[in-house]
PDB file of C-alpha atoms in Angstrom:
ATOM      1  CA  PRO A  17       0.000   0.000   0.000  1.00 44.00           C
ATOM      2  CA  ALA A  18       1.029   3.579  -0.640  1.00 47.00           C
ATOM      3  CA  ALA A  19       2.344   5.653   2.224  1.00 49.00           C
ATOM      4  CA  ALA A  20      -0.189   7.843   4.005  1.00 55.00           C
ATOM      5  CA  ALA A  21      -0.436  11.323   2.557  1.00 61.00           C
ATOM      6  CA  VAL A  22       0.761  14.229   4.641  1.00 66.00           C
ATOM      7  CA  VAL A  23      -1.898  16.936   4.519  1.00 77.00           C
ATOM      8  CA  ALA A  24      -1.051  20.260   6.111  1.00 83.00           C
ATOM      9  CA  ASP A  25      -4.590  21.600   6.352  1.00 93.00           C
ATOM     10  CA  PRO A  26      -6.087  22.336   9.779  1.00 94.00           C
ATOM     11  CA  LEU A  27      -9.537  20.883   9.032  1.00 94.00           C
ATOM     12  CA  TYR A  28      -8.351  17.666   7.375  1.00 95.00           C
ATOM     13  CA  ALA A  29      -8.583  15.761  10.665  1.00 93.00           C
ATOM     14  CA  ASP A  30     -12.348  16.451  10.640  1.00 93.00           C
ATOM     15  CA  GLN A  31     -12.906  15.279   7.068  1.00 94.00           C
ATOM     16  CA  TRP A  32     -14.155  11.797   7.953  1.00 94.00           C
ATOM     17  CA  HIS A  33     -15.353  11.186   4.385  1.00 93.00           C
ATOM     18  CA  LEU A  34     -11.724  11.318   3.204  1.00 95.00           C
ATOM     19  CA  LYS A  35     -10.078   9.632   6.193  1.00 94.00           C
ATOM     20  CA  ASN A  36     -12.250   8.149   8.899  1.00 95.00           C
ATOM     21  CA  THR A  37     -10.243   7.611  12.058  1.00 95.00           C
ATOM     22  CA  GLY A  38     -13.343   7.271  14.209  1.00 95.00           C
ATOM     23  CA  GLN A  39     -13.731  11.005  14.731  1.00 92.00           C
ATOM     24  CA  LEU A  40     -17.261  12.050  15.647  1.00 87.00           C
ATOM     25  CA  GLY A  41     -18.036   8.452  16.609  1.00 91.00           C
ATOM     26  CA  GLY A  42     -17.729   7.142  13.048  1.00 90.00           C
ATOM     27  CA  THR A  43     -16.520   3.717  12.017  1.00 94.00           C
ATOM     28  CA  ILE A  44     -12.800   3.684  11.329  1.00 96.00           C
ATOM     29  CA  GLY A  45     -12.068   3.121   7.657  1.00 95.00           C
ATOM     30  CA  GLU A  46     -15.543   3.932   6.320  1.00 95.00           C
ATOM     31  CA  ASP A  47     -14.363   6.599   3.910  1.00 95.00           C
ATOM     32  CA  VAL A  48     -13.383   6.984   0.242  1.00 95.00           C
ATOM     33  CA  ASP A  49      -9.824   5.753   0.908  1.00 95.00           C
ATOM     34  CA  VAL A  50      -8.373   8.547  -1.220  1.00 95.00           C
ATOM     35  CA  GLU A  51      -4.885   8.795   0.292  1.00 94.00           C
ATOM     36  CA  PRO A  52      -3.400   5.930  -1.776  1.00 95.00           C
ATOM     37  CA  VAL A  53      -4.696   7.651  -4.931  1.00 95.00           C
ATOM     38  CA  TRP A  54      -3.049  10.916  -3.901  1.00 96.00           C
ATOM     39  CA  ALA A  55       0.318   9.171  -3.993  1.00 93.00           C
ATOM     40  CA  THR A  56       0.086   9.222  -7.813  1.00 95.00           C
ATOM     41  CA  HIS A  57      -2.696  11.626  -8.784  1.00 95.00           C
ATOM     42  CA  LYS A  58      -4.386  14.566  -7.089  1.00 97.00           C
ATOM     43  CA  GLY A  59      -6.436  15.727 -10.048  1.00 96.00           C
ATOM     44  CA  THR A  60      -3.858  17.798 -11.921  1.00 96.00           C
ATOM     45  CA  GLY A  61      -5.039  18.352 -15.471  1.00 94.00           C
ATOM     46  CA  VAL A  62      -8.666  17.446 -14.709  1.00 96.00           C
ATOM     47  CA  SER A  63     -11.336  20.140 -14.980  1.00 96.00           C
ATOM     48  CA  ILE A  64     -14.463  19.739 -12.834  1.00 98.00           C
ATOM     49  CA  ALA A  65     -17.598  21.835 -13.299  1.00 98.00           C
ATOM     50  CA  VAL A  66     -19.618  22.580 -10.163  1.00 98.00           C
ATOM     51  CA  VAL A  67     -23.170  23.037 -11.458  1.00 98.00           C
ATOM     52  CA  ASP A  68     -25.024  24.502  -8.499  1.00 97.00           C
ATOM     53  CA  ASP A  69     -26.084  27.866  -7.056  1.00 96.00           C
ATOM     54  CA  GLY A  70     -22.684  29.412  -7.794  1.00 96.00           C
ATOM     55  CA  LEU A  71     -19.044  29.170  -6.810  1.00 97.00           C
ATOM     56  CA  GLU A  72     -17.020  31.754  -4.933  1.00 96.00           C
ATOM     57  CA  ILE A  73     -14.072  31.714  -7.313  1.00 94.00           C
ATOM     58  CA  ALA A  74     -12.043  34.047  -5.073  1.00 94.00           C
ATOM     59  CA  HIS A  75     -12.434  31.803  -1.987  1.00 95.00           C
ATOM     60  CA  GLU A  76      -9.028  31.423  -0.350  1.00 96.00           C
ATOM     61  CA  ASP A  77      -9.168  27.618  -0.358  1.00 96.00           C
ATOM     62  CA  LEU A  78     -10.444  27.375  -3.968  1.00 97.00           C
ATOM     63  CA  ALA A  79      -8.926  30.293  -5.913  1.00 95.00           C
ATOM     64  CA  SER A  80      -5.671  28.546  -6.828  1.00 96.00           C
ATOM     65  CA  ASN A  81      -7.674  25.714  -8.415  1.00 97.00           C
ATOM     66  CA  VAL A  82     -10.209  27.840 -10.318  1.00 95.00           C
ATOM     67  CA  ALA A  83      -9.768  27.343 -14.074  1.00 88.00           C
ATOM     68  CA  ALA A  84      -8.622  30.124 -16.365  1.00 80.00           C
ATOM     69  CA  THR A  85     -10.707  33.270 -16.602  1.00 74.00           C
ATOM     70  CA  GLY A  86     -13.799  32.914 -18.726  1.00 79.00           C
ATOM     71  CA  GLN A  87     -14.534  29.229 -18.141  1.00 93.00           C
ATOM     72  CA  SER A  88     -16.926  29.761 -15.234  1.00 96.00           C
ATOM     73  CA  TYR A  89     -20.330  31.160 -16.160  1.00 97.00           C
ATOM     74  CA  ASN A  90     -22.951  33.344 -14.524  1.00 97.00           C
ATOM     75  CA  TYR A  91     -26.456  32.536 -15.799  1.00 98.00           C
ATOM     76  CA  LEU A  92     -27.842  35.792 -14.407  1.00 97.00           C
ATOM     77  CA  ASN A  93     -25.664  38.220 -16.345  1.00 96.00           C
ATOM     78  CA  GLY A  94     -23.649  36.200 -18.882  1.00 96.00           C
ATOM     79  CA  GLY A  95     -20.404  36.999 -17.072  1.00 95.00           C
ATOM     80  CA  SER A  96     -17.624  34.698 -15.942  1.00 94.00           C
ATOM     81  CA  ASP A  97     -18.017  35.094 -12.173  1.00 95.00           C
ATOM     82  CA  PRO A  98     -20.688  32.762 -10.738  1.00 95.00           C
ATOM     83  CA  THR A  99     -20.133  34.030  -7.180  1.00 86.00           C
ATOM     84  CA  GLY A 100     -23.028  33.883  -4.788  1.00 83.00           C
ATOM     85  CA  GLY A 101     -23.474  30.226  -4.083  1.00 86.00           C
ATOM     86  CA  GLU A 102     -22.936  29.051  -0.543  1.00 94.00           C
ATOM     87  CA  HIS A 103     -23.892  25.474  -1.421  1.00 94.00           C
ATOM     88  CA  GLY A 104     -21.866  25.431  -4.643  1.00 97.00           C
ATOM     89  CA  THR A 105     -18.845  26.847  -2.825  1.00 97.00           C
ATOM     90  CA  ALA A 106     -19.131  24.140  -0.167  1.00 96.00           C
ATOM     91  CA  VAL A 107     -19.413  21.492  -2.903  1.00 96.00           C
ATOM     92  CA  GLY A 108     -16.392  23.026  -4.647  1.00 97.00           C
ATOM     93  CA  GLY A 109     -14.451  22.566  -1.407  1.00 97.00           C
ATOM     94  CA  VAL A 110     -15.452  18.912  -1.109  1.00 96.00           C
ATOM     95  CA  VAL A 111     -14.407  18.414  -4.727  1.00 97.00           C
ATOM     96  CA  ALA A 112     -11.190  20.419  -4.992  1.00 97.00           C
ATOM     97  CA  ALA A 113     -10.205  22.593  -2.042  1.00 97.00           C
ATOM     98  CA  ARG A 114      -6.451  23.114  -2.395  1.00 97.00           C
ATOM     99  CA  ASP A 115      -4.375  20.784  -0.229  1.00 96.00           C
ATOM    100  CA  SER A 116      -1.381  21.617   1.938  1.00 93.00           C
ATOM    101  CA  ASN A 117      -1.946  25.369   1.982  1.00 94.00           C
ATOM    102  CA  GLY A 118      -2.569  25.541   5.719  1.00 93.00           C
ATOM    103  CA  ILE A 119      -5.937  27.260   5.267  1.00 93.00           C
ATOM    104  CA  GLY A 120      -8.903  24.914   5.742  1.00 93.00           C
ATOM    105  CA  GLY A 121      -9.697  21.458   4.445  1.00 95.00           C
ATOM    106  CA  THR A 122      -8.751  19.563   1.320  1.00 97.00           C
ATOM    107  CA  GLY A 123     -10.804  18.332  -1.582  1.00 97.00           C
ATOM    108  CA  ALA A 124     -11.024  14.787  -2.891  1.00 97.00           C
ATOM    109  CA  ALA A 125      -9.134  15.989  -5.994  1.00 97.00           C
ATOM    110  CA  PRO A 126      -7.129  18.845  -4.434  1.00 97.00           C
ATOM    111  CA  ARG A 127      -5.226  19.837  -7.587  1.00 97.00           C
ATOM    112  CA  ALA A 128      -8.096  19.640 -10.087  1.00 97.00           C
ATOM    113  CA  GLY A 129      -9.296  22.720 -11.923  1.00 97.00           C
ATOM    114  CA  LEU A 130     -12.665  24.124 -10.867  1.00 97.00           C
ATOM    115  CA  VAL A 131     -15.282  25.733 -13.094  1.00 97.00           C
ATOM    116  CA  GLY A 132     -18.475  27.126 -11.575  1.00 97.00           C
ATOM    117  CA  TYR A 133     -21.938  27.526 -13.105  1.00 98.00           C
ATOM    118  CA  ASN A 134     -24.679  29.221 -11.056  1.00 98.00           C
ATOM    119  CA  LEU A 135     -27.438  27.354 -12.880  1.00 97.00           C
ATOM    120  CA  LEU A 136     -29.746  27.241  -9.861  1.00 96.00           C
ATOM    121  CA  GLN A 137     -29.957  31.036  -9.797  1.00 96.00           C
ATOM    122  CA  SER A 138     -31.604  30.971 -13.241  1.00 96.00           C
ATOM    123  CA  LEU A 139     -33.011  27.477 -13.595  1.00 95.00           C
ATOM    124  CA  ASN A 140     -34.892  26.721 -16.810  1.00 95.00           C
ATOM    125  CA  SER A 141     -34.676  23.991 -19.426  1.00 94.00           C
ATOM    126  CA  LEU A 142     -32.451  25.976 -21.814  1.00 96.00           C
ATOM    127  CA  ASN A 143     -29.944  26.791 -19.069  1.00 97.00           C
ATOM    128  CA  GLU A 144     -30.029  23.177 -17.815  1.00 96.00           C
ATOM    129  CA  ALA A 145     -29.087  21.963 -21.280  1.00 97.00           C
ATOM    130  CA  ASP A 146     -26.391  24.610 -21.647  1.00 98.00           C
ATOM    131  CA  ALA A 147     -24.807  23.717 -18.292  1.00 98.00           C
ATOM    132  CA  MET A 148     -24.516  20.072 -19.339  1.00 98.00           C
ATOM    133  CA  THR A 149     -22.417  20.905 -22.413  1.00 97.00           C
ATOM    134  CA  ARG A 150     -20.709  24.227 -21.599  1.00 97.00           C
ATOM    135  CA  ASN A 151     -16.925  23.901 -22.007  1.00 95.00           C
ATOM    136  CA  GLY A 152     -17.596  20.324 -23.098  1.00 94.00           C
ATOM    137  CA  VAL A 153     -14.149  19.893 -24.616  1.00 93.00           C
ATOM    138  CA  SER A 154     -12.284  20.838 -21.441  1.00 93.00           C
ATOM    139  CA  VAL A 155     -14.656  19.742 -18.647  1.00 96.00           C
ATOM    140  CA  PHE A 156     -13.944  16.160 -17.568  1.00 97.00           C
ATOM    141  CA  VAL A 157     -16.514  15.899 -14.756  1.00 98.00           C
ATOM    142  CA  SER A 158     -19.825  17.700 -14.287  1.00 98.00           C
ATOM    143  CA  ASN A 159     -20.764  17.626 -10.599  1.00 97.00           C
ATOM    144  CA  ASN A 160     -24.478  18.270  -9.988  1.00 96.00           C
ATOM    145  CA  SER A 161     -25.949  18.599  -6.513  1.00 87.00           C
ATOM    146  CA  TRP A 162     -29.457  19.487  -7.617  1.00 86.00           C
ATOM    147  CA  GLY A 163     -32.527  17.765  -8.977  1.00 78.00           C
ATOM    148  CA  ALA A 164     -36.108  16.993  -8.086  1.00 71.00           C
ATOM    149  CA  PRO A 165     -37.528  18.747  -4.992  1.00 70.00           C
ATOM    150  CA  ASP A 166     -36.890  16.980  -1.685  1.00 70.00           C
ATOM    151  CA  GLY A 167     -39.694  15.514   0.368  1.00 70.00           C
ATOM    152  CA  THR A 168     -41.880  14.146  -2.400  1.00 72.00           C
ATOM    153  CA  GLY A 169     -40.458  10.651  -2.876  1.00 70.00           C
ATOM    154  CA  HIS A 170     -40.813  11.173  -6.637  1.00 72.00           C
ATOM    155  CA  TYR A 171     -38.599  12.177  -9.525  1.00 73.00           C
ATOM    156  CA  ASP A 172     -39.506  14.968 -11.918  1.00 76.00           C
ATOM    157  CA  ALA A 173     -39.504  14.161 -15.619  1.00 83.00           C
ATOM    158  CA  SER A 174     -36.457  15.579 -17.383  1.00 87.00           C
ATOM    159  CA  ALA A 175     -36.778  17.984 -20.293  1.00 91.00           C
ATOM    160  CA  ALA A 176     -36.015  16.711 -23.793  1.00 96.00           C
ATOM    161  CA  THR A 177     -33.437  19.509 -24.172  1.00 96.00           C
ATOM    162  CA  TRP A 178     -31.612  18.291 -21.055  1.00 95.00           C
ATOM    163  CA  ARG A 179     -31.620  14.665 -22.286  1.00 96.00           C
ATOM    164  CA  ALA A 180     -30.256  15.750 -25.658  1.00 98.00           C
ATOM    165  CA  ALA A 181     -27.519  17.793 -23.955  1.00 98.00           C
ATOM    166  CA  ILE A 182     -26.507  14.848 -21.749  1.00 97.00           C
ATOM    167  CA  ASN A 183     -26.310  12.630 -24.832  1.00 97.00           C
ATOM    168  CA  THR A 184     -24.114  15.221 -26.563  1.00 97.00           C
ATOM    169  CA  GLY A 185     -21.863  15.465 -23.505  1.00 97.00           C
ATOM    170  CA  LEU A 186     -21.542  11.697 -23.306  1.00 98.00           C
ATOM    171  CA  SER A 187     -20.751  11.256 -26.984  1.00 97.00           C
ATOM    172  CA  ALA A 188     -18.720  14.367 -27.837  1.00 96.00           C
ATOM    173  CA  GLY A 189     -17.539  15.867 -24.549  1.00 95.00           C
ATOM    174  CA  ARG A 190     -14.028  15.577 -23.199  1.00 94.00           C
ATOM    175  CA  ASN A 191     -12.588  15.238 -26.701  1.00 90.00           C
ATOM    176  CA  GLY A 192     -14.866  12.340 -27.584  1.00 94.00           C
ATOM    177  CA  ARG A 193     -14.348  10.399 -24.347  1.00 96.00           C
ATOM    178  CA  GLY A 194     -17.520  11.773 -22.805  1.00 97.00           C
ATOM    179  CA  ILE A 195     -18.134  14.054 -19.856  1.00 98.00           C
ATOM    180  CA  ILE A 196     -18.537  12.171 -16.571  1.00 98.00           C
ATOM    181  CA  TYR A 197     -21.777  13.324 -14.923  1.00 98.00           C
ATOM    182  CA  THR A 198     -22.275  12.898 -11.184  1.00 96.00           C
ATOM    183  CA  TRP A 199     -25.461  13.667  -9.295  1.00 90.00           C
ATOM    184  CA  ALA A 200     -26.310  13.984  -5.631  1.00 83.00           C
ATOM    185  CA  ALA A 201     -28.184  10.947  -4.363  1.00 73.00           C
ATOM    186  CA  GLY A 202     -30.643  13.208  -2.548  1.00 63.00           C
ATOM    187  CA  ASN A 203     -30.710  15.632   0.338  1.00 63.00           C
ATOM    188  CA  GLY A 204     -34.045  14.577   1.822  1.00 63.00           C
ATOM    189  CA  GLY A 205     -32.500  13.360   5.044  1.00 61.00           C
ATOM    190  CA  ALA A 206     -33.189  10.509   7.416  1.00 59.00           C
ATOM    191  CA  GLY A 207     -36.843   9.596   7.851  1.00 62.00           C
ATOM    192  CA  ASN A 208     -37.859  11.456   4.720  1.00 64.00           C
ATOM    193  CA  VAL A 209     -39.666   9.673   1.889  1.00 68.00           C
ATOM    194  CA  ASP A 210     -36.738  10.327  -0.461  1.00 64.00           C
ATOM    195  CA  ASN A 211     -33.948   9.356   1.931  1.00 60.00           C
ATOM    196  CA  SER A 212     -31.107   7.897  -0.130  1.00 59.00           C
TER     197      SER A 212
END
């Protein structure tokens, strides 16, 4: 096995999802076991889109990983700064907060490039489709923490434009290798009818 990674971030000890040592009463080892992967790859060269309510691209723990100017997109004004999303910024940290900078925590892919889309601030079927294919050549992973409303126990039907965009991303994105789409399993919570 690879040697344990040395992470010089003050909140890493609390990130049980990355390394569960039993903190907070958790079961030791129930985590994503990412440290052996970090020995060879921390996400360098991989671009990840955070499709959410925005991304604070100037956040001190994210800024060094934010992709080149102009790749992020603001659906409210057409600009390249999707700032304003508390949830998207938190997701961006889980995905790719910079490691070993002594600031906060670390992301699962702490050297990956981040792109933010504030889709949820202007959610409609055209914007949904656009967010699934925007920067399709350079985006490797499209992380989506949104979907049907919580608490119903039902899925909403997807729009035909969204399905077509996903198919385009899968067939033509990432230089023909296909964009990898990830979705939240659900935020309904324990005891709720849509608890995942």
